[in-house]
Amino acid sequence: MRYEYSTTTEALRSERPTVLAESPDLNRTGKAVVWLSNIRVYSFGLMFSVSVLTRELDVDLVLGEPDFAHQPDTTASVLFGIEFADGRTVALDRPAPDRVLMEVRDSFSGAGSLQASVLLVPIPPSGPRRFVTAIPRLDVSEAVVTLDGDHIAAVSEQVERLWTGTQAPNGLGGAGLRGGGWFNRLD
């Protein structure tokens, strides 16, 4: 990690991530497709989107929660895990190994679709990464996709740090808006 931060929120607000153009499929069947997109590389970790579309329009999808008997029949869990080149594994429905954080930061589901942002800290070690997905309630079998992650470590070294410390007390500046400016001409 190139920079040190006191909280995850500070870290996410202090860097401009590098966005990768990749959007690989992680699981594709006649019933569903699961893919990664919007992969943002920070100096301290990754944020990426996991997207799912199913043929089942009347099902709500949740990411990283095991199927429980108390879930309604209209809810299906999308299981998601990663195996790193050093052999460590992390899954959203299980405790993470020491010094690894993987969590869903936000999620939207409706009409057989899901889009969720996932944070992974720290940057995984160089080498191949195995992504594992399944949707048991919809009979979407476990799929394993291996992606080369060597370039992520290199990209993380080039991330731009925007600022350090805290903002002014109210966080509002107003610079460039007094006495003219483009926005004042819109009235």
Coordinates of C-alpha atoms in Angstrom, one line a residue:
M1 CA 0.0 0.0 0.0
R2 CA 1.5 3.3 -1.1
Y3 CA -0.5 5.5 1.2
E4 CA -1.8 5.1 4.8
Y5 CA -5.3 6.1 5.9
S6 CA -7.1 6.0 9.2
T7 CA -10.4 4.7 7.8
T8 CA -11.7 3.1 4.6
T9 CA -13.9 6.2 4.0
E10 CA -10.9 8.4 4.1
A11 CA -9.0 6.1 1.7
L12 CA -11.9 6.0 -0.8
R13 CA -12.3 9.8 -0.7
S14 CA -8.5 10.6 -1.0
E15 CA -7.6 8.8 -4.2
R16 CA -8.7 8.9 -7.8
P17 CA -8.8 5.2 -8.8
T18 CA -7.7 3.8 -12.1
V19 CA -10.6 2.1 -13.9
L20 CA -9.9 -1.0 -15.8
A21 CA -11.7 -1.7 -19.1
E22 CA -12.3 -5.4 -18.3
S23 CA -15.8 -6.8 -17.9
P24 CA -15.3 -10.6 -17.8
D25 CA -18.1 -13.1 -17.4
L26 CA -17.9 -15.1 -14.2
N27 CA -20.8 -17.5 -14.7
R28 CA -23.0 -17.9 -17.8
T29 CA -25.8 -20.4 -18.2
G30 CA -29.1 -20.5 -20.0
K31 CA -30.7 -19.2 -16.7
A32 CA -28.3 -16.4 -15.6
V33 CA -25.1 -14.5 -16.4
V34 CA -22.8 -13.0 -13.7
W35 CA -20.0 -10.6 -14.6
L36 CA -17.5 -8.1 -13.2
S37 CA -17.5 -4.5 -14.3
N38 CA -16.4 -1.0 -13.3
I39 CA -13.2 -2.4 -11.7
R40 CA -11.6 0.5 -9.8
V41 CA -8.0 0.1 -8.6
Y42 CA -6.8 2.1 -5.5
S43 CA -3.4 2.0 -3.8
F44 CA -5.0 0.0 -1.0
G45 CA -7.5 -2.3 -2.7
L46 CA -10.2 -2.7 -5.3
M47 CA -13.8 -1.7 -5.8
F48 CA -15.8 -3.5 -8.5
S49 CA -19.3 -4.2 -9.5
V50 CA -20.8 -7.6 -9.6
S51 CA -23.8 -7.7 -12.0
V52 CA -26.3 -10.5 -12.5
L53 CA -29.2 -11.0 -14.9
T54 CA -31.5 -14.0 -14.7
R55 CA -34.4 -15.2 -16.8
E56 CA -36.5 -15.3 -13.6
L57 CA -38.1 -11.8 -13.5
D58 CA -40.0 -12.5 -10.2
V59 CA -36.9 -13.2 -8.1
D60 CA -34.9 -10.8 -5.9
L61 CA -31.2 -11.5 -5.8
V62 CA -28.8 -10.9 -2.9
L63 CA -25.0 -11.1 -3.1
G64 CA -23.0 -13.1 -0.7
E65 CA -25.6 -14.4 1.6
P66 CA -26.2 -18.2 1.9
D67 CA -29.6 -19.5 1.1
F68 CA -31.5 -19.8 4.4
A69 CA -34.8 -21.5 4.9
H70 CA -36.3 -18.3 6.2
Q71 CA -35.7 -16.4 2.9
P72 CA -38.8 -16.1 0.8
D73 CA -39.1 -18.3 -2.2
T74 CA -38.7 -15.1 -4.3
T75 CA -35.2 -14.5 -3.0
A76 CA -32.0 -16.2 -4.4
S77 CA -28.5 -15.7 -3.1
V78 CA -25.6 -15.2 -5.5
L79 CA -22.6 -16.8 -3.9
F80 CA -19.3 -15.0 -4.6
G81 CA -15.7 -15.9 -3.6
I82 CA -12.1 -15.3 -4.7
E83 CA -9.0 -17.5 -4.4
F84 CA -5.7 -15.6 -4.5
A85 CA -2.5 -16.8 -6.1
D86 CA -1.0 -17.4 -2.6
G87 CA -3.8 -19.9 -1.8
R88 CA -5.9 -17.6 0.5
T89 CA -9.6 -17.6 -0.1
V90 CA -12.3 -15.1 0.7
A91 CA -16.1 -15.4 0.2
L92 CA -18.8 -12.9 1.0
D93 CA -20.8 -15.4 3.1
R94 CA -17.9 -16.4 5.3
P95 CA -15.4 -14.7 7.6
A96 CA -12.4 -13.3 5.8
P97 CA -8.9 -14.3 6.6
D98 CA -6.8 -11.9 8.7
R99 CA -6.0 -8.6 7.0
V100 CA -8.4 -9.2 4.2
L101 CA -11.7 -7.3 3.9
M102 CA -14.3 -8.1 1.3
E103 CA -17.7 -6.4 1.7
V104 CA -20.7 -5.3 -0.3
R105 CA -20.8 -1.5 -0.1
D106 CA -24.1 -1.0 -1.9
S107 CA -26.5 -3.2 -3.8
F108 CA -29.6 -2.9 -6.0
S109 CA -31.9 -5.8 -7.0
G110 CA -35.1 -6.1 -8.9
A111 CA -36.9 -8.0 -11.6
G112 CA -34.2 -10.8 -11.9
S113 CA -31.3 -8.4 -11.8
L114 CA -28.6 -7.4 -9.3
Q115 CA -25.9 -4.8 -9.3
A116 CA -23.6 -4.6 -6.2
S117 CA -20.4 -2.7 -5.5
V118 CA -17.8 -4.8 -3.6
L119 CA -14.7 -3.5 -1.8
L120 CA -11.7 -5.8 -1.5
V121 CA -8.7 -4.7 0.7
P122 CA -5.8 -5.1 0.3
I123 CA -4.6 -5.4 -3.3
P124 CA -4.5 -9.2 -3.9
P125 CA -1.0 -10.6 -4.5
S126 CA 0.2 -10.9 -8.1
G127 CA -0.7 -13.9 -10.0
P128 CA -3.9 -15.6 -11.1
R129 CA -7.2 -15.0 -9.2
R130 CA -9.9 -17.6 -9.3
F131 CA -13.5 -16.1 -9.0
V132 CA -16.1 -18.6 -7.9
T133 CA -19.9 -17.9 -8.3
A134 CA -23.1 -19.9 -8.0
I135 CA -26.8 -19.3 -7.5
P136 CA -28.1 -22.5 -5.9
R137 CA -31.8 -21.6 -5.6
L138 CA -31.9 -21.1 -9.4
D139 CA -29.9 -24.2 -10.1
V140 CA -27.0 -22.2 -11.5
S141 CA -24.0 -24.4 -10.8
E142 CA -20.7 -23.2 -9.3
A143 CA -18.4 -21.8 -12.0
V144 CA -14.7 -20.9 -11.6
V145 CA -13.1 -18.3 -13.8
T146 CA -9.3 -17.6 -13.6
L147 CA -8.3 -14.0 -14.3
D148 CA -4.7 -12.8 -14.6
G149 CA -4.2 -10.1 -12.0
D150 CA -0.6 -9.2 -12.4
H151 CA -1.4 -5.8 -13.9
I152 CA -3.5 -4.7 -10.9
A153 CA -0.5 -4.4 -8.6
A154 CA 1.3 -2.3 -11.2
V155 CA -1.7 -0.1 -11.7
S156 CA -2.2 0.4 -8.0
E157 CA 1.3 1.9 -7.8
Q158 CA 0.2 4.6 -10.2
V159 CA -3.0 5.7 -8.4
E160 CA -3.2 9.5 -7.8
R161 CA -3.6 10.6 -4.2
L162 CA -5.7 13.7 -4.2
W163 CA -5.3 15.1 -0.7
T164 CA -4.6 14.3 2.9
G165 CA -6.1 15.3 6.1
T166 CA -9.6 16.7 6.7
Q167 CA -11.6 19.4 4.9
A168 CA -12.6 22.8 6.2
P169 CA -15.3 22.5 9.0
N170 CA -18.4 22.8 6.8
G171 CA -16.8 21.2 3.7
L172 CA -18.3 23.9 1.5
G173 CA -16.1 26.3 -0.5
G174 CA -18.0 28.2 -3.1
A175 CA -14.8 29.1 -5.0
G176 CA -15.5 30.5 -8.4
L177 CA -19.2 31.1 -7.9
R178 CA -19.2 34.6 -6.5
G179 CA -19.1 37.6 -8.8
G180 CA -20.0 36.0 -12.1
G181 CA -19.0 32.7 -13.4
W182 CA -20.7 30.4 -15.8
F183 CA -23.4 29.1 -13.4
N184 CA -24.6 32.6 -12.5
R185 CA -25.1 33.3 -16.2
L186 CA -27.7 30.5 -16.4
D187 CA -30.4 32.4 -14.5

